[in-house]
Amino acid sequence: MTDLIHTPRLALDRRRLLAGLGVGGLSLTFAGQAAAQTAGGRPKLVVVIARGAMDGLSVTAPWADPDYIRLRGPLAMKAPGEAEGGLRLEQGFALHPALAGLHGLHGQGQLRFAPAVAIPTRIRSHFDAQDMLESGGERLHQSDSGWLNRALGAVNGRGLSIGAQTPLILRGPAETSSWAPGGRIGGDDRLASLLQDLYVEDRMLATNLARGLETEALAQSMASGTDGSPRRGDAAGLGSAVARLMTGESGADVVALSLDGWDTHARQNAQLQARLTQLDQLVGGLRQGLGGEWSRTVVIVATEFGRTARVNGTQGTDHGTASTLMLAGGAIKRGGPIGDWPGLSDAALFENRDLAPTLDVRAVFKGVLRDHLGVDRAVLDAQVFPDSGAEAPAVTGLV
């Protein structure tokens, strides 16, 4: 029995895509492969990378775990039913209250989550961990291409990256396209990540940098685009614009985009409220813009690693290990959490500081690629995720 909808896909036509986009001044180049379309339509996949290490213990909070409040202190989410409390999920978890739209999808059976996933190697450098997340390798620097690009090549699909630079996850021999909203993407975000890695051992510098980035993000969110594209802080508008690039005969099959700013070393609650609100609005914009295509869509939200289980001295958290991965979309089948929950007792923590991983993130990716896009298991094990035969697709988590 298949776990997710699977149908073939079709090639992009640049002129029809631009004509149907309906957004003035967008900088778009497209290249694609040809394949046959079926009456049922093609499956759609959106991969959202939360760069900076998203705190899974705040996104899908284990509020019923007996050690949760003890470890989290002022960062602990209030229980479901209380004022400003979490949004109830199954098995003692709660979704962050900023994710009301995603919680609505959960009620419709269109949201699943894996509460304790991690990349194969235990590293806490943003750059190295992001490279592993996107390359899909068993070890660091194993490949200079991305697993999503290799999957596209296996199914003759069409990929689109959002941003002026194609992320590693979509780099490789398979032809892909790119769209930079307004054409204004600089190196500031990557520079900020580099500084965060550099300052990780210096509490004062790390805290000051986090506060400065928070102020900068607020200022940028208030600046509107002048070319008809979504303003930088308009996550719903971005989602709708991306959806328009995915619909119709010329639409993209697979999209990769990044949301920055998840490195919450200080004043985490306020920062997460803003970031998760944007994530919720982004998915809402995608859903609305995709219309009937939403029923054939899966959205993956993943991050390079989680954050420490204990709160630090600046009301934030530091670089950790396991985190949450979320799956949303009309092609998702109803079900509970994906993978096991390790618990938050001192004995259960990884290196006495982090949520311990119970599932390789590639197992979830494999399940989606196999059952949604139709990638063969042998191709997944040997080509898409090299040397990963021991990691079976998380089928039980996708049924």
mmCIF file of C-alpha atoms in Angstrom:
data_model
loop_
_atom_site.group_PDB
_atom_site.id
_atom_site.type_symbol
_atom_site.label_atom_id
_atom_site.label_comp_id
_atom_site.label_asym_id
_atom_site.label_seq_id
_atom_site.Cartn_x
_atom_site.Cartn_y
_atom_site.Cartn_z
ATOM 1 C CA MET A 1 0.000 0.000 0.000
ATOM 2 C CA THR A 2 1.386 3.399 -0.914
ATOM 3 C CA ASP A 3 1.636 5.971 1.831
ATOM 4 C CA LEU A 4 1.477 9.146 -0.247
ATOM 5 C CA ILE A 5 -0.062 10.026 -3.585
ATOM 6 C CA HIS A 6 2.136 9.231 -6.598
ATOM 7 C CA THR A 7 1.662 10.471 -10.169
ATOM 8 C CA PRO A 8 4.145 11.341 -12.956
ATOM 9 C CA ARG A 9 5.156 14.863 -13.964
ATOM 10 C CA LEU A 10 5.545 17.166 -16.968
ATOM 11 C CA ALA A 11 7.979 19.725 -18.400
ATOM 12 C CA LEU A 12 8.079 23.467 -17.779
ATOM 13 C CA ASP A 13 7.385 25.974 -20.507
ATOM 14 C CA ARG A 14 9.035 29.279 -19.613
ATOM 15 C CA ARG A 15 6.754 31.529 -21.653
ATOM 16 C CA ARG A 16 3.539 30.022 -20.289
ATOM 17 C CA LEU A 17 4.942 30.129 -16.780
ATOM 18 C CA LEU A 18 5.775 33.810 -16.995
ATOM 19 C CA ALA A 19 2.440 34.601 -18.596
ATOM 20 C CA GLY A 20 0.509 32.824 -15.881
ATOM 21 C CA LEU A 21 2.495 34.131 -12.936
ATOM 22 C CA GLY A 22 0.669 37.446 -12.615
ATOM 23 C CA VAL A 23 3.460 39.146 -10.634
ATOM 24 C CA GLY A 24 5.294 42.034 -12.274
ATOM 25 C CA GLY A 25 9.052 42.240 -12.478
ATOM 26 C CA LEU A 26 9.916 38.777 -11.106
ATOM 27 C CA SER A 27 13.351 37.527 -12.109
ATOM 28 C CA LEU A 28 12.817 33.938 -13.241
ATOM 29 C CA THR A 29 14.747 31.478 -15.370
ATOM 30 C CA PHE A 30 13.462 27.984 -15.998
ATOM 31 C CA ALA A 31 14.812 24.781 -17.477
ATOM 32 C CA GLY A 32 13.209 21.387 -17.208
ATOM 33 C CA GLN A 33 12.840 17.841 -18.458
ATOM 34 C CA ALA A 34 9.936 16.493 -20.508
ATOM 35 C CA ALA A 35 7.591 13.793 -19.249
ATOM 36 C CA ALA A 36 3.973 12.773 -19.740
ATOM 37 C CA GLN A 37 1.149 14.343 -17.743
ATOM 38 C CA THR A 38 -1.689 12.255 -16.413
ATOM 39 C CA ALA A 39 -5.266 13.292 -15.817
ATOM 40 C CA GLY A 40 -4.702 13.046 -12.079
ATOM 41 C CA GLY A 41 -2.018 15.723 -12.065
ATOM 42 C CA ARG A 42 1.553 15.651 -10.844
ATOM 43 C CA PRO A 43 2.723 15.364 -7.230
ATOM 44 C CA LYS A 44 4.202 18.508 -5.672
ATOM 45 C CA LEU A 45 6.932 18.717 -3.040
ATOM 46 C CA VAL A 46 8.113 21.808 -1.158
ATOM 47 C CA VAL A 47 11.178 21.538 1.089
ATOM 48 C CA VAL A 48 11.521 24.356 3.628
ATOM 49 C CA ILE A 49 14.877 24.544 5.408
ATOM 50 C CA ALA A 50 14.724 26.367 8.747
ATOM 51 C CA ARG A 51 18.306 27.651 8.821
ATOM 52 C CA GLY A 52 19.918 28.359 12.156
ATOM 53 C CA ALA A 53 18.737 25.301 14.120
ATOM 54 C CA MET A 54 15.026 25.376 14.879
ATOM 55 C CA ASP A 55 14.147 24.453 18.472
ATOM 56 C CA GLY A 56 11.961 21.386 18.098
ATOM 57 C CA LEU A 57 11.157 21.331 21.805
ATOM 58 C CA SER A 58 9.294 24.602 21.280
ATOM 59 C CA VAL A 59 7.704 23.752 17.934
ATOM 60 C CA THR A 60 6.186 20.417 18.965
ATOM 61 C CA ALA A 61 6.533 20.721 22.712
ATOM 62 C CA PRO A 62 6.431 17.469 24.751
ATOM 63 C CA TRP A 63 4.358 19.171 27.446
ATOM 64 C CA ALA A 64 3.338 15.867 29.070
ATOM 65 C CA ASP A 65 6.935 14.698 29.529
ATOM 66 C CA PRO A 66 7.622 14.849 33.295
ATOM 67 C CA ASP A 67 11.003 16.523 32.756
ATOM 68 C CA TYR A 68 9.878 19.130 30.218
ATOM 69 C CA ILE A 69 9.046 22.011 32.568
ATOM 70 C CA ARG A 70 12.084 21.288 34.776
ATOM 71 C CA LEU A 71 14.450 21.595 31.824
ATOM 72 C CA ARG A 72 12.759 24.385 29.933
ATOM 73 C CA GLY A 73 11.934 26.733 32.796
ATOM 74 C CA PRO A 74 10.794 30.098 31.377
ATOM 75 C CA LEU A 75 10.783 28.669 27.836
ATOM 76 C CA ALA A 76 8.297 25.944 28.700
ATOM 77 C CA MET A 77 5.061 26.118 26.746
ATOM 78 C CA LYS A 78 1.868 26.281 28.741
ATOM 79 C CA ALA A 79 -0.340 23.226 28.599
ATOM 80 C CA PRO A 80 -3.136 22.983 26.025
ATOM 81 C CA GLY A 81 -6.315 24.597 27.340
ATOM 82 C CA GLU A 82 -4.488 27.254 29.355
ATOM 83 C CA ALA A 83 -4.286 30.877 28.262
ATOM 84 C CA GLU A 84 -1.640 31.139 25.500
ATOM 85 C CA GLY A 85 -1.127 27.410 25.851
ATOM 86 C CA GLY A 86 0.051 24.991 23.200
ATOM 87 C CA LEU A 87 -2.242 23.533 20.563
ATOM 88 C CA ARG A 88 -2.972 19.920 21.432
ATOM 89 C CA LEU A 89 -1.480 17.155 19.333
ATOM 90 C CA GLU A 90 -1.504 13.444 20.074
ATOM 91 C CA GLN A 91 0.625 11.482 22.565
ATOM 92 C CA GLY A 92 1.368 14.364 24.930
ATOM 93 C CA PHE A 93 2.690 16.862 22.375
ATOM 94 C CA ALA A 94 1.473 20.370 21.635
ATOM 95 C CA LEU A 95 2.082 22.660 18.686
ATOM 96 C CA HIS A 96 3.383 26.180 19.289
ATOM 97 C CA PRO A 97 0.415 28.607 19.474
ATOM 98 C CA ALA A 98 1.842 30.642 16.577
ATOM 99 C CA LEU A 99 1.149 27.672 14.293
ATOM 100 C CA ALA A 100 -2.635 27.892 14.328
ATOM 101 C CA GLY A 101 -2.886 27.318 10.587
ATOM 102 C CA LEU A 102 -0.741 24.186 10.753
ATOM 103 C CA HIS A 103 -2.800 23.008 13.698
ATOM 104 C CA GLY A 104 -5.882 23.330 11.514
ATOM 105 C CA LEU A 105 -4.183 21.078 8.978
ATOM 106 C CA HIS A 106 -3.449 18.606 11.759
ATOM 107 C CA GLY A 107 -7.150 18.470 12.535
ATOM 108 C CA GLN A 108 -7.765 17.522 8.912
ATOM 109 C CA GLY A 109 -5.124 14.796 8.999
ATOM 110 C CA GLN A 110 -2.733 16.879 6.881
ATOM 111 C CA LEU A 111 0.093 17.405 9.376
ATOM 112 C CA ARG A 112 2.554 14.857 10.771
ATOM 113 C CA PHE A 113 5.729 15.411 12.779
ATOM 114 C CA ALA A 114 8.863 13.522 13.747
ATOM 115 C CA PRO A 115 9.863 14.845 17.199
ATOM 116 C CA ALA A 116 13.446 13.531 17.435
ATOM 117 C CA VAL A 117 15.278 13.424 14.093
ATOM 118 C CA ALA A 118 18.882 14.284 13.269
ATOM 119 C CA ILE A 119 21.479 14.106 10.520
ATOM 120 C CA PRO A 120 23.784 11.043 10.606
ATOM 121 C CA THR A 121 26.820 12.807 12.122
ATOM 122 C CA ARG A 122 26.752 14.607 15.479
ATOM 123 C CA ILE A 123 28.031 18.088 14.676
ATOM 124 C CA ARG A 124 26.908 21.509 15.906
ATOM 125 C CA SER A 125 28.331 23.802 13.219
ATOM 126 C CA HIS A 126 25.607 25.470 11.145
ATOM 127 C CA PHE A 127 27.550 25.238 7.882
ATOM 128 C CA ASP A 128 28.652 21.622 8.284
ATOM 129 C CA ALA A 129 25.259 20.458 9.528
ATOM 130 C CA GLN A 130 23.379 22.268 6.761
ATOM 131 C CA ASP A 131 25.700 20.739 4.191
ATOM 132 C CA MET A 132 24.957 17.263 5.544
ATOM 133 C CA LEU A 133 21.218 17.930 5.678
ATOM 134 C CA GLU A 134 21.201 19.082 2.066
ATOM 135 C CA SER A 135 23.739 16.697 0.531
ATOM 136 C CA GLY A 136 22.107 13.638 2.110
ATOM 137 C CA GLY A 137 25.448 11.994 2.734
ATOM 138 C CA GLU A 138 26.481 9.544 5.399
ATOM 139 C CA ARG A 139 29.442 11.705 6.340
ATOM 140 C CA LEU A 140 30.600 15.296 5.979
ATOM 141 C CA HIS A 141 31.653 16.502 2.503
ATOM 142 C CA GLN A 142 30.643 13.203 0.920
ATOM 143 C CA SER A 143 28.945 14.874 -2.038
ATOM 144 C CA ASP A 144 28.903 18.260 -3.748
ATOM 145 C CA SER A 145 25.371 17.740 -5.067
ATOM 146 C CA GLY A 146 22.065 17.722 -3.202
ATOM 147 C CA TRP A 147 19.720 14.819 -2.494
ATOM 148 C CA LEU A 148 16.722 16.659 -3.929
ATOM 149 C CA ASN A 149 18.564 17.243 -7.199
ATOM 150 C CA ARG A 150 19.480 13.567 -7.419
ATOM 151 C CA ALA A 151 15.861 12.623 -6.731
ATOM 152 C CA LEU A 152 14.718 14.946 -9.526
ATOM 153 C CA GLY A 153 17.088 13.225 -11.911
ATOM 154 C CA ALA A 154 15.687 9.838 -10.934
ATOM 155 C CA VAL A 155 12.088 10.800 -11.769
ATOM 156 C CA ASN A 156 12.707 13.290 -14.591
ATOM 157 C CA GLY A 157 11.175 16.083 -12.481
ATOM 158 C CA ARG A 158 11.384 19.857 -12.507
ATOM 159 C CA GLY A 159 12.961 21.748 -9.647
ATOM 160 C CA LEU A 160 12.768 25.370 -8.565
ATOM 161 C CA SER A 161 14.867 27.120 -5.924
ATOM 162 C CA ILE A 162 13.767 30.344 -4.244
ATOM 163 C CA GLY A 163 16.642 32.811 -3.919
ATOM 164 C CA ALA A 164 19.428 34.194 -6.064
ATOM 165 C CA GLN A 165 21.726 31.281 -5.211
ATOM 166 C CA THR A 166 20.662 27.687 -5.652
ATOM 167 C CA PRO A 167 21.031 25.897 -2.288
ATOM 168 C CA LEU A 168 23.102 22.739 -2.082
ATOM 169 C CA ILE A 169 19.982 20.585 -1.803
ATOM 170 C CA LEU A 170 19.095 21.412 -5.454
ATOM 171 C CA ARG A 171 22.592 21.562 -6.928
ATOM 172 C CA GLY A 172 23.682 18.800 -9.260
ATOM 173 C CA PRO A 173 23.371 17.428 -12.783
ATOM 174 C CA ALA A 174 19.568 17.622 -12.988
ATOM 175 C CA GLU A 175 18.496 20.938 -14.497
ATOM 176 C CA THR A 176 16.672 23.271 -12.111
ATOM 177 C CA SER A 177 15.380 26.828 -12.190
ATOM 178 C CA SER A 178 15.514 29.713 -9.752
ATOM 179 C CA TRP A 179 13.455 32.689 -8.709
ATOM 180 C CA ALA A 180 14.719 35.502 -6.508
ATOM 181 C CA PRO A 181 11.790 37.605 -5.210
ATOM 182 C CA GLY A 182 12.605 41.097 -6.436
ATOM 183 C CA GLY A 183 16.070 39.897 -7.377
ATOM 184 C CA ARG A 184 17.425 41.226 -4.080
ATOM 185 C CA ILE A 185 19.393 38.546 -2.256
ATOM 186 C CA GLY A 186 22.733 39.313 -0.663
ATOM 187 C CA GLY A 187 25.280 37.499 1.444
ATOM 188 C CA ASP A 188 24.073 38.930 4.745
ATOM 189 C CA ASP A 189 22.232 35.802 5.896
ATOM 190 C CA ARG A 190 25.201 33.517 5.272
ATOM 191 C CA LEU A 191 27.550 36.010 6.932
ATOM 192 C CA ALA A 192 25.279 36.048 9.972
ATOM 193 C CA SER A 193 25.445 32.239 10.169
ATOM 194 C CA LEU A 194 29.233 32.360 9.960
ATOM 195 C CA LEU A 195 29.399 34.855 12.821
ATOM 196 C CA GLN A 196 27.005 32.730 14.893
ATOM 197 C CA ASP A 197 29.335 29.752 14.514
ATOM 198 C CA LEU A 198 32.328 31.932 15.378
ATOM 199 C CA TYR A 199 30.714 33.392 18.491
ATOM 200 C CA VAL A 200 29.092 30.208 19.793
ATOM 201 C CA GLU A 201 31.575 29.866 22.671
ATOM 202 C CA ASP A 202 31.418 33.561 23.613
ATOM 203 C CA ARG A 203 28.199 34.271 25.505
ATOM 204 C CA MET A 204 28.458 38.066 25.346
ATOM 205 C CA LEU A 205 29.219 38.257 21.618
ATOM 206 C CA ALA A 206 26.625 35.599 20.756
ATOM 207 C CA THR A 207 23.939 37.406 22.750
ATOM 208 C CA ASN A 208 24.726 40.795 21.240
ATOM 209 C CA LEU A 209 24.719 39.330 17.729
ATOM 210 C CA ALA A 210 21.364 37.617 18.319
ATOM 211 C CA ARG A 211 19.804 40.840 19.536
ATOM 212 C CA GLY A 212 21.226 42.778 16.590
ATOM 213 C CA LEU A 213 19.871 40.241 14.102
ATOM 214 C CA GLU A 214 16.486 40.404 15.786
ATOM 215 C CA THR A 215 16.391 44.196 15.324
ATOM 216 C CA GLU A 216 17.569 43.903 11.711
ATOM 217 C CA ALA A 217 14.906 41.290 10.927
ATOM 218 C CA LEU A 218 12.207 43.580 12.293
ATOM 219 C CA ALA A 219 13.411 46.468 10.135
ATOM 220 C CA GLN A 220 13.574 44.303 7.018
ATOM 221 C CA SER A 221 10.090 42.916 7.590
ATOM 222 C CA MET A 222 8.714 46.455 7.367
ATOM 223 C CA ALA A 223 10.276 47.146 3.946
ATOM 224 C CA SER A 224 7.986 46.537 0.964
ATOM 225 C CA GLY A 225 9.167 45.483 -2.479
ATOM 226 C CA THR A 226 8.739 47.936 -5.311
ATOM 227 C CA ASP A 227 8.462 45.473 -8.196
ATOM 228 C CA GLY A 228 5.182 43.746 -7.376
ATOM 229 C CA SER A 229 6.866 40.847 -5.563
ATOM 230 C CA PRO A 230 6.048 40.082 -1.926
ATOM 231 C CA ARG A 231 7.739 42.346 0.594
ATOM 232 C CA ARG A 232 10.392 40.575 2.598
ATOM 233 C CA GLY A 233 8.229 40.062 5.668
ATOM 234 C CA ASP A 234 5.142 38.955 3.712
ATOM 235 C CA ALA A 235 5.381 35.209 4.207
ATOM 236 C CA ALA A 236 1.824 34.540 3.030
ATOM 237 C CA GLY A 237 2.488 36.544 -0.124
ATOM 238 C CA LEU A 238 5.689 34.586 -0.721
ATOM 239 C CA GLY A 239 3.797 31.322 -0.317
ATOM 240 C CA SER A 240 1.145 32.439 -2.791
ATOM 241 C CA ALA A 241 3.789 33.565 -5.309
ATOM 242 C CA VAL A 242 5.644 30.250 -5.029
ATOM 243 C CA ALA A 243 2.336 28.401 -5.481
ATOM 244 C CA ARG A 244 1.724 30.242 -8.750
ATOM 245 C CA LEU A 245 5.061 28.921 -9.985
ATOM 246 C CA MET A 246 3.902 25.380 -9.196
ATOM 247 C CA THR A 247 0.454 25.353 -10.781
ATOM 248 C CA GLY A 248 -0.725 24.706 -14.312
ATOM 249 C CA GLU A 249 0.938 22.773 -17.097
ATOM 250 C CA SER A 250 4.128 24.797 -16.684
ATOM 251 C CA GLY A 251 4.372 24.512 -12.918
ATOM 252 C CA ALA A 252 7.360 23.241 -10.969
ATOM 253 C CA ASP A 253 7.179 19.829 -9.326
ATOM 254 C CA VAL A 254 9.671 20.406 -6.522
ATOM 255 C CA VAL A 255 10.597 23.641 -4.723
ATOM 256 C CA ALA A 256 13.337 24.354 -2.172
ATOM 257 C CA LEU A 257 13.357 27.504 -0.065
ATOM 258 C CA SER A 258 14.936 28.702 3.160
ATOM 259 C CA LEU A 259 13.679 30.541 6.206
ATOM 260 C CA ASP A 260 16.531 32.119 8.164
ATOM 261 C CA GLY A 261 16.877 33.361 11.712
ATOM 262 C CA TRP A 262 16.360 30.276 13.918
ATOM 263 C CA ASP A 263 19.598 30.607 15.914
ATOM 264 C CA THR A 264 17.879 31.713 19.120
ATOM 265 C CA HIS A 265 20.700 32.106 21.654
ATOM 266 C CA ALA A 266 18.899 34.944 23.435
ATOM 267 C CA ARG A 267 15.291 35.987 24.080
ATOM 268 C CA GLN A 268 14.052 32.910 22.297
ATOM 269 C CA ASN A 269 10.322 33.165 22.991
ATOM 270 C CA ALA A 270 9.891 36.463 21.140
ATOM 271 C CA GLN A 271 12.040 35.368 18.215
ATOM 272 C CA LEU A 272 10.259 32.056 17.805
ATOM 273 C CA GLN A 273 6.873 33.747 17.917
ATOM 274 C CA ALA A 274 7.901 35.833 14.892
ATOM 275 C CA ARG A 275 9.622 33.014 12.999
ATOM 276 C CA LEU A 276 6.843 30.476 13.528
ATOM 277 C CA THR A 277 4.196 33.012 12.557
ATOM 278 C CA GLN A 278 6.040 33.470 9.264
ATOM 279 C CA LEU A 279 6.280 29.712 8.760
ATOM 280 C CA ASP A 280 2.564 29.314 9.433
ATOM 281 C CA GLN A 281 1.729 32.110 6.986
ATOM 282 C CA LEU A 282 4.065 30.678 4.347
ATOM 283 C CA VAL A 283 2.332 27.295 4.424
ATOM 284 C CA GLY A 284 -1.054 29.017 4.459
ATOM 285 C CA GLY A 285 -0.098 31.018 1.364
ATOM 286 C CA LEU A 286 1.065 27.860 -0.371
ATOM 287 C CA ARG A 287 -2.162 26.067 0.422
ATOM 288 C CA GLN A 288 -4.375 28.896 -0.765
ATOM 289 C CA GLY A 289 -2.336 29.525 -3.894
ATOM 290 C CA LEU A 290 -2.132 25.873 -4.902
ATOM 291 C CA GLY A 291 -5.889 25.391 -4.790
ATOM 292 C CA GLY A 292 -6.731 21.923 -6.067
ATOM 293 C CA GLU A 293 -3.026 21.099 -6.404
ATOM 294 C CA TRP A 294 -2.772 21.111 -2.587
ATOM 295 C CA SER A 295 -4.295 17.628 -2.532
ATOM 296 C CA ARG A 296 -1.180 16.384 -4.366
ATOM 297 C CA THR A 297 1.313 18.358 -2.273
ATOM 298 C CA VAL A 298 3.708 17.509 0.552
ATOM 299 C CA VAL A 299 5.603 20.221 2.448
ATOM 300 C CA ILE A 300 8.686 19.196 4.441
ATOM 301 C CA VAL A 301 9.989 21.545 7.153
ATOM 302 C CA ALA A 302 13.451 20.491 8.352
ATOM 303 C CA THR A 303 16.412 22.059 10.162
ATOM 304 C CA GLU A 304 20.104 21.223 10.514
ATOM 305 C CA PHE A 305 19.994 20.365 14.240
ATOM 306 C CA GLY A 306 18.027 21.175 17.364
ATOM 307 C CA ARG A 307 18.879 23.172 20.459
ATOM 308 C CA THR A 308 19.874 22.400 24.023
ATOM 309 C CA ALA A 309 17.212 20.959 26.278
ATOM 310 C CA ARG A 310 18.088 23.394 29.067
ATOM 311 C CA VAL A 311 17.552 27.126 28.844
ATOM 312 C CA ASN A 312 20.731 29.227 28.941
ATOM 313 C CA GLY A 313 21.387 32.382 30.952
ATOM 314 C CA THR A 314 20.009 34.741 28.284
ATOM 315 C CA GLN A 315 16.543 33.191 27.947
ATOM 316 C CA GLY A 316 17.630 31.249 24.885
ATOM 317 C CA THR A 317 19.108 27.911 23.890
ATOM 318 C CA ASP A 318 22.375 26.832 22.309
ATOM 319 C CA HIS A 319 23.315 24.439 19.522
ATOM 320 C CA GLY A 320 21.911 20.962 20.107
ATOM 321 C CA THR A 321 21.284 17.683 18.316
ATOM 322 C CA ALA A 322 17.804 16.269 17.581
ATOM 323 C CA SER A 323 14.922 18.453 16.494
ATOM 324 C CA THR A 324 11.459 18.285 14.964
ATOM 325 C CA LEU A 325 10.662 17.635 11.307
ATOM 326 C CA MET A 326 7.166 18.412 10.040
ATOM 327 C CA LEU A 327 5.228 17.092 7.061
ATOM 328 C CA ALA A 328 2.172 18.978 5.839
ATOM 329 C CA GLY A 329 -0.026 18.829 2.782
ATOM 330 C CA GLY A 330 -3.095 17.357 1.218
ATOM 331 C CA ALA A 331 -1.157 14.257 0.144
ATOM 332 C CA ILE A 332 -0.309 13.362 3.744
ATOM 333 C CA LYS A 333 -2.213 10.481 5.278
ATOM 334 C CA ARG A 334 -3.550 10.922 8.800
ATOM 335 C CA GLY A 335 -1.381 9.517 11.581
ATOM 336 C CA GLY A 336 0.538 10.139 14.778
ATOM 337 C CA PRO A 337 4.158 11.113 15.506
ATOM 338 C CA ILE A 338 6.880 9.644 13.292
ATOM 339 C CA GLY A 339 9.548 7.744 15.193
ATOM 340 C CA ASP A 340 10.061 7.166 18.903
ATOM 341 C CA TRP A 341 10.215 9.717 21.703
ATOM 342 C CA PRO A 342 13.408 9.313 23.800
ATOM 343 C CA GLY A 343 12.268 11.318 26.813
ATOM 344 C CA LEU A 344 13.947 14.220 28.594
ATOM 345 C CA SER A 345 15.305 12.598 31.714
ATOM 346 C CA ASP A 346 18.941 13.367 32.455
ATOM 347 C CA ALA A 347 19.886 9.804 31.561
ATOM 348 C CA ALA A 348 18.076 10.056 28.213
ATOM 349 C CA LEU A 349 19.687 13.291 27.047
ATOM 350 C CA PHE A 350 22.448 13.136 24.457
ATOM 351 C CA GLU A 351 25.730 14.142 26.119
ATOM 352 C CA ASN A 352 23.655 15.318 29.099
ATOM 353 C CA ARG A 353 22.504 18.396 27.186
ATOM 354 C CA ASP A 354 20.471 17.663 24.031
ATOM 355 C CA LEU A 355 17.361 15.842 22.924
ATOM 356 C CA ALA A 356 18.621 12.459 21.726
ATOM 357 C CA PRO A 357 17.786 11.464 18.128
ATOM 358 C CA THR A 358 15.741 8.329 17.516
ATOM 359 C CA LEU A 359 15.408 8.614 13.736
ATOM 360 C CA ASP A 360 17.757 9.514 10.904
ATOM 361 C CA VAL A 361 16.265 12.435 9.003
ATOM 362 C CA ARG A 362 17.008 10.624 5.745
ATOM 363 C CA ALA A 363 14.526 7.894 6.673
ATOM 364 C CA VAL A 364 11.715 10.440 6.542
ATOM 365 C CA PHE A 365 13.001 11.957 3.310
ATOM 366 C CA LYS A 366 13.167 8.468 1.800
ATOM 367 C CA GLY A 367 9.570 7.721 2.748
ATOM 368 C CA VAL A 368 8.333 10.897 1.054
ATOM 369 C CA LEU A 369 10.450 10.423 -2.072
ATOM 370 C CA ARG A 370 9.458 6.786 -2.465
ATOM 371 C CA ASP A 371 5.734 7.022 -1.777
ATOM 372 C CA HIS A 372 5.049 10.538 -3.062
ATOM 373 C CA LEU A 373 7.448 11.039 -5.974
ATOM 374 C CA GLY A 374 7.899 7.364 -6.812
ATOM 375 C CA VAL A 375 11.677 7.080 -6.424
ATOM 376 C CA ASP A 376 12.781 3.447 -6.361
ATOM 377 C CA ARG A 377 14.171 2.163 -3.043
ATOM 378 C CA ALA A 378 17.391 0.916 -4.639
ATOM 379 C CA VAL A 379 17.964 4.356 -6.177
ATOM 380 C CA LEU A 380 17.295 5.995 -2.813
ATOM 381 C CA ASP A 381 19.823 3.769 -1.036
ATOM 382 C CA ALA A 382 22.621 4.035 -3.582
ATOM 383 C CA GLN A 383 22.206 7.335 -5.426
ATOM 384 C CA VAL A 384 19.917 9.815 -3.697
ATOM 385 C CA PHE A 385 21.337 9.031 -0.243
ATOM 386 C CA PRO A 386 24.620 7.189 -0.915
ATOM 387 C CA ASP A 387 25.617 4.365 1.450
ATOM 388 C CA SER A 388 22.290 4.620 3.297
ATOM 389 C CA GLY A 389 20.917 1.133 2.764
ATOM 390 C CA ALA A 390 20.692 0.555 6.514
ATOM 391 C CA GLU A 391 18.195 3.423 6.816
ATOM 392 C CA ALA A 392 14.809 2.160 5.681
ATOM 393 C CA PRO A 393 12.086 4.624 4.656
ATOM 394 C CA ALA A 394 10.013 5.595 7.661
ATOM 395 C CA VAL A 395 6.956 3.885 6.223
ATOM 396 C CA THR A 396 5.247 3.398 9.562
ATOM 397 C CA GLY A 397 5.516 7.111 10.101
ATOM 398 C CA LEU A 398 3.776 7.960 6.834
ATOM 399 C CA VAL A 399 0.806 5.594 6.794
#
